[in-house]
Coordinates of C-alpha atoms and ligand atoms in Angstrom, one line a residue:
M736 CA 0.0 0.0 0.0
K737 CA 1.3 3.4 -1.0
L738 CA 1.3 6.0 1.9
W739 CA -0.1 8.5 -0.5
S740 CA -2.7 6.4 -2.5
G741 CA -5.8 8.4 -1.4
R742 CA -5.3 11.2 -4.0
F743 CA -4.8 8.7 -6.9
E744 CA -7.4 7.0 -9.0
Q745 CA -5.2 4.8 -11.1
E746 CA -2.4 2.4 -10.2
V747 CA 1.2 3.6 -10.7
D748 CA 2.9 2.3 -13.9
K749 CA 5.1 -0.7 -13.1
A750 CA 8.3 0.7 -14.5
A751 CA 7.7 4.0 -12.8
D752 CA 7.0 2.3 -9.6
S753 CA 10.2 0.4 -9.6
F754 CA 12.1 3.5 -10.8
N755 CA 10.7 5.5 -7.8
S756 CA 11.4 2.8 -5.2
S757 CA 14.4 3.0 -2.9
L758 CA 13.7 0.0 -0.7
S759 CA 16.3 -2.2 -2.4
F760 CA 19.0 0.1 -1.0
D761 CA 17.4 2.2 1.8
K762 CA 16.4 -1.0 3.7
R763 CA 19.9 -0.6 5.3
L764 CA 18.3 2.2 7.3
Y765 CA 15.8 0.0 9.0
R766 CA 17.3 0.2 12.4
C767 CA 17.7 4.0 12.3
D768 CA 14.2 4.4 10.9
I769 CA 12.7 2.3 13.7
L770 CA 14.8 4.1 16.4
G771 CA 13.7 7.5 15.1
S772 CA 10.0 6.4 14.9
K773 CA 10.2 5.2 18.5
A774 CA 11.5 8.5 19.7
H775 CA 8.9 10.4 17.7
C776 CA 6.1 8.2 18.9
T777 CA 7.2 8.5 22.6
M778 CA 7.2 12.3 22.2
L779 CA 3.7 12.2 20.6
G780 CA 2.4 10.3 23.6
E781 CA 4.2 12.5 26.2
C782 CA 2.9 15.7 24.6
G783 CA -0.7 14.3 24.5
I784 CA -0.8 14.5 20.7
I785 CA -1.8 10.8 20.6
P786 CA -3.0 8.8 23.7
E787 CA -0.1 7.6 25.8
D788 CA -1.3 3.9 25.8
E789 CA -1.4 4.0 22.0
S790 CA 2.0 5.5 21.8
K791 CA 3.3 2.6 24.0
K792 CA 1.5 0.1 21.8
I793 CA 3.2 1.5 18.7
V794 CA 6.6 1.5 20.4
T795 CA 6.3 -2.1 21.5
A796 CA 5.2 -3.1 18.0
L797 CA 8.2 -1.2 16.5
D798 CA 10.5 -3.2 18.8
G799 CA 8.9 -6.4 17.5
I800 CA 9.4 -5.4 13.9
L801 CA 13.0 -4.6 14.6
A802 CA 13.6 -7.9 16.3
D803 CA 11.8 -9.8 13.5
I804 CA 13.9 -8.0 10.8
E805 CA 17.0 -9.0 12.6
N806 CA 16.1 -12.6 13.2
G807 CA 15.0 -12.9 9.5
K808 CA 11.2 -13.4 10.2
C809 CA 10.3 -10.1 8.6
V810 CA 11.5 -9.7 5.0
M811 CA 11.8 -6.1 3.8
E812 CA 10.0 -6.1 0.4
N813 CA 6.9 -4.8 -1.4
A814 CA 7.1 -1.2 -0.3
E815 CA 8.2 2.1 -1.9
D816 CA 10.9 2.7 0.7
I817 CA 12.0 1.7 4.2
H818 CA 9.7 4.3 5.8
S819 CA 6.6 2.9 4.0
F820 CA 7.7 -0.6 4.8
V821 CA 7.9 -0.1 8.5
E822 CA 4.6 1.8 8.6
N823 CA 2.8 -0.9 6.5
E824 CA 4.2 -3.6 8.7
L825 CA 3.1 -1.7 11.8
V826 CA -0.4 -1.3 10.6
S827 CA -0.6 -5.0 9.6
R828 CA 0.5 -5.9 13.1
I829 CA -1.6 -3.6 15.3
G830 CA -4.2 -2.2 13.0
S831 CA -5.3 1.4 12.8
V832 CA -3.5 2.6 15.9
G833 CA -0.3 2.1 13.8
K834 CA -1.7 4.8 11.4
K835 CA -1.1 7.4 14.1
L836 CA 2.7 7.1 14.1
H837 CA 3.1 9.5 11.2
T838 CA 1.2 12.3 13.0
G839 CA 3.2 15.6 12.7
R840 CA 5.9 14.0 10.6
S841 CA 6.8 13.8 6.9
R842 CA 9.1 11.3 5.2
N843 CA 11.2 14.4 4.4
D844 CA 12.2 15.0 8.0
Q845 CA 12.1 11.3 8.7
V846 CA 14.7 10.4 6.0
A847 CA 16.9 13.3 7.1
L848 CA 16.9 11.9 10.6
D849 CA 17.5 8.4 9.4
I850 CA 20.6 9.3 7.4
R851 CA 22.0 11.4 10.3
L852 CA 21.5 8.4 12.7
Y853 CA 23.2 6.1 10.1
L854 CA 26.1 8.5 9.5
R855 CA 26.7 8.9 13.3
D856 CA 27.4 5.2 13.6
A857 CA 29.3 5.1 10.3
A858 CA 31.6 7.9 11.4
D859 CA 32.2 6.3 14.7
N860 CA 33.1 3.0 13.1
V861 CA 35.4 4.6 10.5
I862 CA 37.2 6.6 13.2
A863 CA 37.8 3.4 15.2
A864 CA 39.1 1.6 12.1
I865 CA 41.4 4.5 11.1
K866 CA 42.8 4.6 14.7
E867 CA 43.6 0.9 14.5
L868 CA 45.5 1.5 11.3
I869 CA 47.4 4.3 12.9
C870 CA 48.3 2.0 15.8
T871 CA 49.7 -0.5 13.4
L872 CA 51.8 2.1 11.6
V873 CA 53.0 3.5 14.9
K874 CA 54.0 -0.1 16.1
I875 CA 56.0 -0.7 12.9
A876 CA 57.6 2.7 13.2
E877 CA 58.6 2.1 16.8
S878 CA 60.5 -1.0 15.8
N879 CA 62.2 0.8 12.9
L880 CA 63.4 4.0 14.5
D881 CA 66.9 3.2 13.2
T882 CA 66.0 1.5 9.9
V883 CA 67.6 3.7 7.4
M884 CA 66.1 4.1 4.0
P885 CA 66.2 6.8 1.2
A886 CA 63.7 9.5 1.3
F887 CA 62.5 10.3 -2.3
T888 CA 61.4 13.5 -4.0
H889 CA 60.2 13.2 -7.6
M890 CA 60.7 9.4 -7.0
Q891 CA 64.4 10.1 -7.1
K892 CA 66.6 9.3 -4.1
A893 CA 66.9 12.5 -2.1
Q894 CA 68.3 12.1 1.5
P895 CA 68.6 9.4 4.1
T896 CA 65.7 9.0 6.5
T897 CA 64.2 6.1 8.4
L898 CA 61.3 3.7 7.9
A899 CA 59.8 5.1 11.1
H900 CA 59.8 8.6 9.7
H901 CA 58.3 7.5 6.4
L902 CA 55.5 5.5 8.0
A903 CA 54.8 8.2 10.6
A904 CA 54.1 10.5 7.7
Y905 CA 51.2 8.3 6.8
A906 CA 50.1 8.1 10.5
E907 CA 49.9 11.9 10.4
M908 CA 47.7 11.8 7.3
F909 CA 45.4 9.3 9.0
C910 CA 45.3 11.4 12.2
R911 CA 44.0 14.3 10.1
D912 CA 41.4 11.9 8.6
V913 CA 40.2 11.1 12.1
D914 CA 39.9 14.8 12.7
R915 CA 37.9 15.3 9.5
F916 CA 35.4 12.5 10.4
A917 CA 35.1 14.0 13.9
D918 CA 34.4 17.3 12.4
A919 CA 31.8 15.8 10.0
Y920 CA 30.3 14.1 13.0
R921 CA 29.7 17.5 14.7
R922 CA 27.6 18.6 11.7
I923 CA 25.8 15.3 11.3
N924 CA 24.9 15.3 15.0
V925 CA 21.9 17.8 14.7
M926 CA 18.3 16.6 15.0
P927 CA 16.0 17.5 12.1
L928 CA 12.7 15.8 13.0
G929 CA 9.8 18.2 13.5
S930 CA 10.6 20.0 10.3
G931 CA 7.8 18.1 8.6
A932 CA 7.5 18.3 4.9
C933 CA 9.1 21.8 4.8
T934 CA 7.4 24.2 7.2
S935 CA 7.2 22.0 10.4
T936 CA 3.8 21.2 11.9
P937 CA 1.1 22.9 13.9
Y938 CA 1.0 20.0 16.4
P939 CA 2.5 21.0 19.8
I940 CA 5.6 18.8 19.4
D941 CA 8.6 18.8 21.6
R942 CA 11.6 18.6 19.3
N943 CA 14.1 18.8 22.1
R944 CA 12.6 15.8 23.7
V945 CA 13.1 13.8 20.5
A946 CA 16.7 15.0 20.4
E947 CA 17.2 14.0 24.0
L948 CA 15.8 10.5 23.4
L949 CA 18.1 10.0 20.4
G950 CA 21.2 11.6 22.0
F951 CA 21.5 14.6 19.8
P952 CA 23.0 17.7 21.4
A953 CA 21.2 20.1 19.1
I954 CA 18.2 20.5 16.8
T955 CA 18.1 22.1 13.4
S956 CA 17.0 25.8 13.3
N957 CA 15.1 26.1 10.0
S958 CA 12.7 23.5 8.8
M959 CA 13.2 24.4 5.1
D960 CA 16.9 23.9 5.5
A961 CA 16.6 20.8 7.6
V962 CA 14.7 18.8 5.0
S963 CA 16.9 19.9 2.1
D964 CA 20.3 19.9 3.7
R965 CA 22.7 17.2 2.7
D966 CA 25.9 19.1 3.5
F967 CA 26.7 16.7 6.3
V968 CA 26.5 13.8 3.9
L969 CA 29.0 15.6 1.6
D970 CA 31.2 16.2 4.6
F971 CA 31.2 12.4 5.2
L972 CA 31.9 11.7 1.5
Y973 CA 34.7 14.2 1.4
A974 CA 36.3 12.8 4.5
T975 CA 36.0 9.4 2.9
A976 CA 37.5 10.6 -0.4
V977 CA 40.5 12.1 1.4
T978 CA 41.1 9.0 3.5
M979 CA 40.9 6.9 0.4
M980 CA 43.4 9.2 -1.3
H981 CA 45.8 8.5 1.6
I982 CA 45.2 4.8 1.4
S983 CA 45.8 4.9 -2.3
R984 CA 49.1 6.8 -1.8
L985 CA 50.4 4.3 0.7
S986 CA 49.2 1.5 -1.6
E987 CA 51.1 2.9 -4.5
E988 CA 54.3 2.9 -2.4
I989 CA 53.6 -0.7 -1.2
I990 CA 53.2 -1.8 -4.8
V991 CA 56.4 -0.1 -5.9
W992 CA 58.3 -1.4 -2.8
S993 CA 57.2 -4.9 -3.4
S994 CA 58.6 -5.0 -6.9
D995 CA 61.7 -6.9 -7.7
E996 CA 63.5 -3.6 -8.4
Y997 CA 62.9 -2.3 -4.9
K998 CA 62.4 -5.3 -2.7
Y999 CA 61.8 -3.1 0.3
I1000 CA 58.8 -5.0 1.5
E1001 CA 57.5 -8.6 1.2
L1002 CA 53.7 -9.0 1.6
S1003 CA 52.5 -12.1 3.4
D1004 CA 50.9 -14.8 1.3
G1005 CA 47.6 -14.0 3.1
Y1006 CA 47.5 -10.6 1.4
S1007 CA 48.9 -11.5 -2.0
T1008 CA 47.6 -13.2 -5.1
G1009 CA 49.2 -15.2 -7.9
S1010 CA 49.0 -15.4 -11.7
S1011 CA 47.0 -18.0 -13.6
I1012 CA 49.9 -18.3 -16.1
M1013 CA 53.1 -17.1 -14.5
P1014 CA 54.0 -19.5 -11.7
Q1015 CA 56.6 -17.2 -10.1
K1016 CA 54.2 -14.3 -9.5
K1017 CA 53.2 -12.8 -6.2
N1018 CA 51.1 -9.8 -6.8
P1019 CA 50.0 -6.9 -4.6
D1020 CA 46.4 -7.0 -5.8
M1021 CA 45.0 -5.7 -2.5
N1022 CA 46.8 -2.5 -2.8
E1023 CA 46.0 -2.2 -6.5
L1024 CA 42.3 -2.6 -5.6
M1025 CA 42.6 0.1 -2.9
R1026 CA 44.2 2.4 -5.4
G1027 CA 41.5 1.6 -7.9
K1028 CA 38.6 1.9 -5.5
T1029 CA 39.6 5.4 -4.6
G1030 CA 37.8 6.3 -7.8
R1031 CA 34.5 5.2 -6.3
A1032 CA 35.0 7.4 -3.3
Y1033 CA 35.8 10.5 -5.5
G1034 CA 32.9 9.5 -7.8
N1035 CA 30.4 9.4 -4.9
L1036 CA 31.4 12.8 -3.7
M1037 CA 31.2 14.3 -7.2
N1038 CA 27.9 12.5 -7.7
L1039 CA 26.2 14.0 -4.7
L1040 CA 27.7 17.5 -5.2
T1041 CA 26.2 17.4 -8.7
V1042 CA 22.8 16.1 -7.4
M1043 CA 22.6 18.9 -4.9
K1044 CA 23.7 21.8 -7.1
G1045 CA 20.3 22.3 -8.7
I1046 CA 17.9 21.7 -5.8
P1047 CA 15.4 24.4 -5.1
L1048 CA 14.1 24.6 -1.5
A1049 CA 13.0 22.5 0.1
Y1050 CA 13.0 18.6 -0.3
D1051 CA 13.2 17.3 -3.9
K1052 CA 13.3 13.6 -4.8
D1053 CA 16.7 14.0 -6.3
M1054 CA 18.0 13.7 -2.8
Q1055 CA 17.0 10.0 -2.6
E1056 CA 20.2 9.6 -4.7
D1057 CA 22.3 10.4 -1.6
K1058 CA 22.0 6.9 -0.1
E1059 CA 23.9 4.7 -2.5
C1060 CA 26.8 7.2 -2.4
V1061 CA 26.9 6.9 1.4
F1062 CA 26.6 3.1 1.5
D1063 CA 29.2 2.6 -1.3
S1064 CA 31.7 5.0 0.1
Y1065 CA 31.3 3.6 3.6
D1066 CA 31.6 0.0 2.6
T1067 CA 34.6 0.7 0.4
L1068 CA 36.4 2.6 3.1
K1069 CA 35.7 0.1 5.8
A1070 CA 36.9 -2.8 3.6
C1071 CA 40.1 -1.0 2.6
L1072 CA 40.9 -0.1 6.2
T1073 CA 40.4 -3.7 7.4
V1074 CA 42.5 -5.2 4.6
L1075 CA 45.2 -2.6 4.8
N1076 CA 45.6 -3.0 8.5
G1077 CA 46.0 -6.8 8.2
L1078 CA 48.3 -6.5 5.3
L1079 CA 50.7 -4.1 7.1
K1080 CA 50.7 -6.2 10.3
T1081 CA 51.9 -9.3 8.3
A1082 CA 54.3 -7.6 5.9
V1083 CA 58.0 -7.9 6.3
F1084 CA 60.3 -4.9 5.7
N1085 CA 63.6 -5.7 4.1
K1086 CA 65.9 -3.6 6.3
S1087 CA 69.2 -4.6 4.7
R1088 CA 67.9 -3.9 1.2
M1089 CA 66.7 -0.4 2.4
R1090 CA 70.1 0.2 4.0
E1091 CA 71.9 -0.8 0.8
S1092 CA 69.6 1.3 -1.3
T1093 CA 70.3 4.3 0.8
D1094 CA 74.0 4.6 -0.1
G1095 CA 73.3 4.5 -3.9
G1096 CA 72.0 7.6 -5.6
F1097 CA 74.2 10.0 -3.7
T1098 CA 71.6 10.5 -0.9
S1099 CA 74.4 12.1 1.2
A1100 CA 75.3 14.8 -1.3
T1101 CA 73.5 17.4 0.8
E1102 CA 75.6 16.3 3.8
C1103 CA 78.8 17.0 1.7
A1104 CA 77.5 20.4 0.8
D1105 CA 76.6 21.2 4.4
Y1106 CA 80.1 20.0 5.4
L1107 CA 81.8 22.5 3.2
A1108 CA 79.3 25.2 4.3
S1109 CA 80.3 24.5 7.9
R1110 CA 83.8 25.2 6.9
G1111 CA 82.9 28.7 5.6
V1112 CA 82.0 28.0 2.0
P1113 CA 78.8 29.8 1.1
F1114 CA 76.1 27.1 0.8
R1115 CA 75.3 28.1 -2.8
D1116 CA 79.0 27.6 -3.8
A1117 CA 79.2 24.4 -1.8
H1118 CA 76.1 23.1 -3.6
S1119 CA 77.8 23.7 -7.0
I1120 CA 81.1 22.1 -5.9
I1121 CA 79.3 18.9 -4.7
G1122 CA 77.3 18.9 -8.0
K1123 CA 80.7 18.7 -9.8
L1124 CA 81.9 16.0 -7.4
V1125 CA 78.8 13.9 -8.1
V1126 CA 79.4 14.2 -11.9
Y1127 CA 83.0 13.1 -11.2
C1128 CA 81.7 10.1 -9.3
I1129 CA 79.2 9.1 -12.0
K1130 CA 81.9 9.4 -14.7
N1131 CA 84.3 7.3 -12.8
G1132 CA 81.9 4.7 -11.3
K1133 CA 82.5 5.9 -7.7
T1134 CA 80.2 6.5 -4.8
L1135 CA 80.5 9.1 -2.1
Q1136 CA 81.5 6.3 0.3
N1137 CA 84.3 4.9 -1.8
L1138 CA 85.8 8.1 -3.1
S1139 CA 89.3 8.5 -1.7
L1140 CA 90.2 11.5 0.5
A1141 CA 92.7 12.7 -2.2
E1142 CA 89.8 12.8 -4.7
Y1143 CA 87.6 14.6 -2.2
R1144 CA 90.4 17.2 -1.7
E1145 CA 90.5 17.9 -5.5
F1146 CA 87.1 19.6 -4.8
G1147 CA 87.5 21.3 -1.5
D1148 CA 88.6 21.4 2.1
F1149 CA 87.8 17.9 3.2
D1150 CA 89.2 15.8 6.0
E1151 CA 89.0 12.2 7.1
D1152 CA 85.8 13.0 9.1
I1153 CA 83.8 13.4 5.9
Y1154 CA 83.3 9.6 5.8
D1155 CA 81.6 9.8 9.2
V1156 CA 79.5 12.8 8.1
I1157 CA 78.1 11.0 5.0
K1158 CA 77.1 7.9 6.9
A1159 CA 73.4 7.7 6.5
E1160 CA 72.8 6.9 10.2
N1161 CA 74.7 10.0 11.2
A1162 CA 72.9 12.1 8.6
V1163 CA 69.6 11.0 10.1
E1164 CA 70.8 11.6 13.7
R1165 CA 72.0 15.1 12.9
R1166 CA 68.4 16.1 12.0
K1167 CA 67.2 17.1 15.4
A1168 CA 64.7 19.8 14.5
A1169 CA 61.0 19.2 15.3
G1170 CA 59.5 17.0 12.7
A1171 CA 62.9 15.5 11.7
P1172 CA 63.8 11.8 11.7
S1173 CA 66.4 11.6 14.5
H1174 CA 65.8 8.9 17.0
K1175 CA 64.7 11.2 19.8
R1176 CA 62.4 13.3 17.6
M1177 CA 60.8 10.2 16.2
I1178 CA 60.0 8.9 19.7
E1179 CA 58.5 12.3 20.5
E1180 CA 56.4 12.3 17.3
L1181 CA 55.1 8.7 17.8
E1182 CA 54.2 9.5 21.5
G1183 CA 52.3 12.5 20.2
I1184 CA 50.4 10.5 17.7
K1185 CA 49.5 7.9 20.3
K1186 CA 48.2 10.7 22.6
R1187 CA 46.2 12.2 19.8
I1188 CA 44.4 9.0 18.9
S1189 CA 43.7 8.0 22.6
K1190 CA 41.3 11.0 22.8
Ligands
LIG1256 N1 12.9 7.6 -0.2 C1 12.8 9.0 0.0 C2 14.3 9.6 0.1 O1 15.1 8.8 0.3 C3 12.1 9.3 1.3 C4 11.5 10.7 1.3 C5 10.4 10.7 0.4 N2 9.7 12.0 0.4 C6 8.8 12.3 -0.5 N3 8.3 13.5 -0.4 N4 8.5 11.6 -1.6 O2 14.5 10.7 -0.1

């Protein structure tokens, strides 16, 4: 039965009916819908808008529907949307008393409430999962404070750093993601019910009571805005898109690092796949999928931004399109976070390979320039001298490590201590500024991250 059939004389066209229906996807909101209806109905009873005994009867029946959906006795089908389904089911269970539930309410404020309730849980779950990932990164970093590796810029070897420093950079990104979801949560956490279809309702409702029952700290201030606002959904989709971008960047590095050319990381068998033709292959499919699925998260954000851009006040049906964006982004992000966390926990980092790779590519050239600068050569001149020294090394097949002191001295005022200065470990340890990779600074940073995520 349609909730609006009274005004119609003919049946709705079959194709139009299925085009209009959202039950196939918005049934995921059943718990939120029932929770919201219970709060609304309790308030109706308390305010004397419907008799209190009837309100109680409805609430009990709603609990029954919820239980039966969860134990599989009640199958969600044959309705326009989840709101219609629950109401139809209610009426079929308790008769016309059930028809009082929708007093002073519209599906427009109802769906706004449902999606806010859904996103509160979703944001909580995502924040918890990102924090777990950060913990994993911090743990790996803590056991690699002195694992030297090259830092890259332009994907060219740049300067020595540590694996701890590199992974903590990702932990920082994910900390900002937690912050973004927490910020989105603040705007999600506002109660819209009581806005009605668009101009609220003349019934003497108590909106603050509904907010209290549902644990919302605030109610929306304008009923027109409340039924047509999906900014908070966009906030969630944006936070998801940025987190996916970070996951994708880390995945890209893992893919490169697990190649035979790098061999910085070996993924466990549990998180790798093979080839149907090439027996030797062990592929980083998980990370490729994460990189690939980032497109969905961006797409969902662009999708809803585009849906919303032409919507005149107040509610328009276009907004029904918000739900699949939310569910898809949420599912995608949750799956990526779970798999990435497990993958990192079981991966093995090849420390000796990273160490060996650090000395190639002249990563200590900046140290040599700083060395001359410390002896009075203006840095710009020192830079140019070391540039020439690097060309000399390349032409003669030498490294900064195996160049003789006599050769160094052809270029400037070098002493025996240059060999100590260019050691990657020492280069890292000399970097003591806040944010730098020295042992002490890294411990500080990692402690700071742990403190931030314990809040
Ligand atoms: N399924 C609808 C949605 O998700 C519920 C609201 C319907 N409101 C209406 N006036 N037709 O937006």
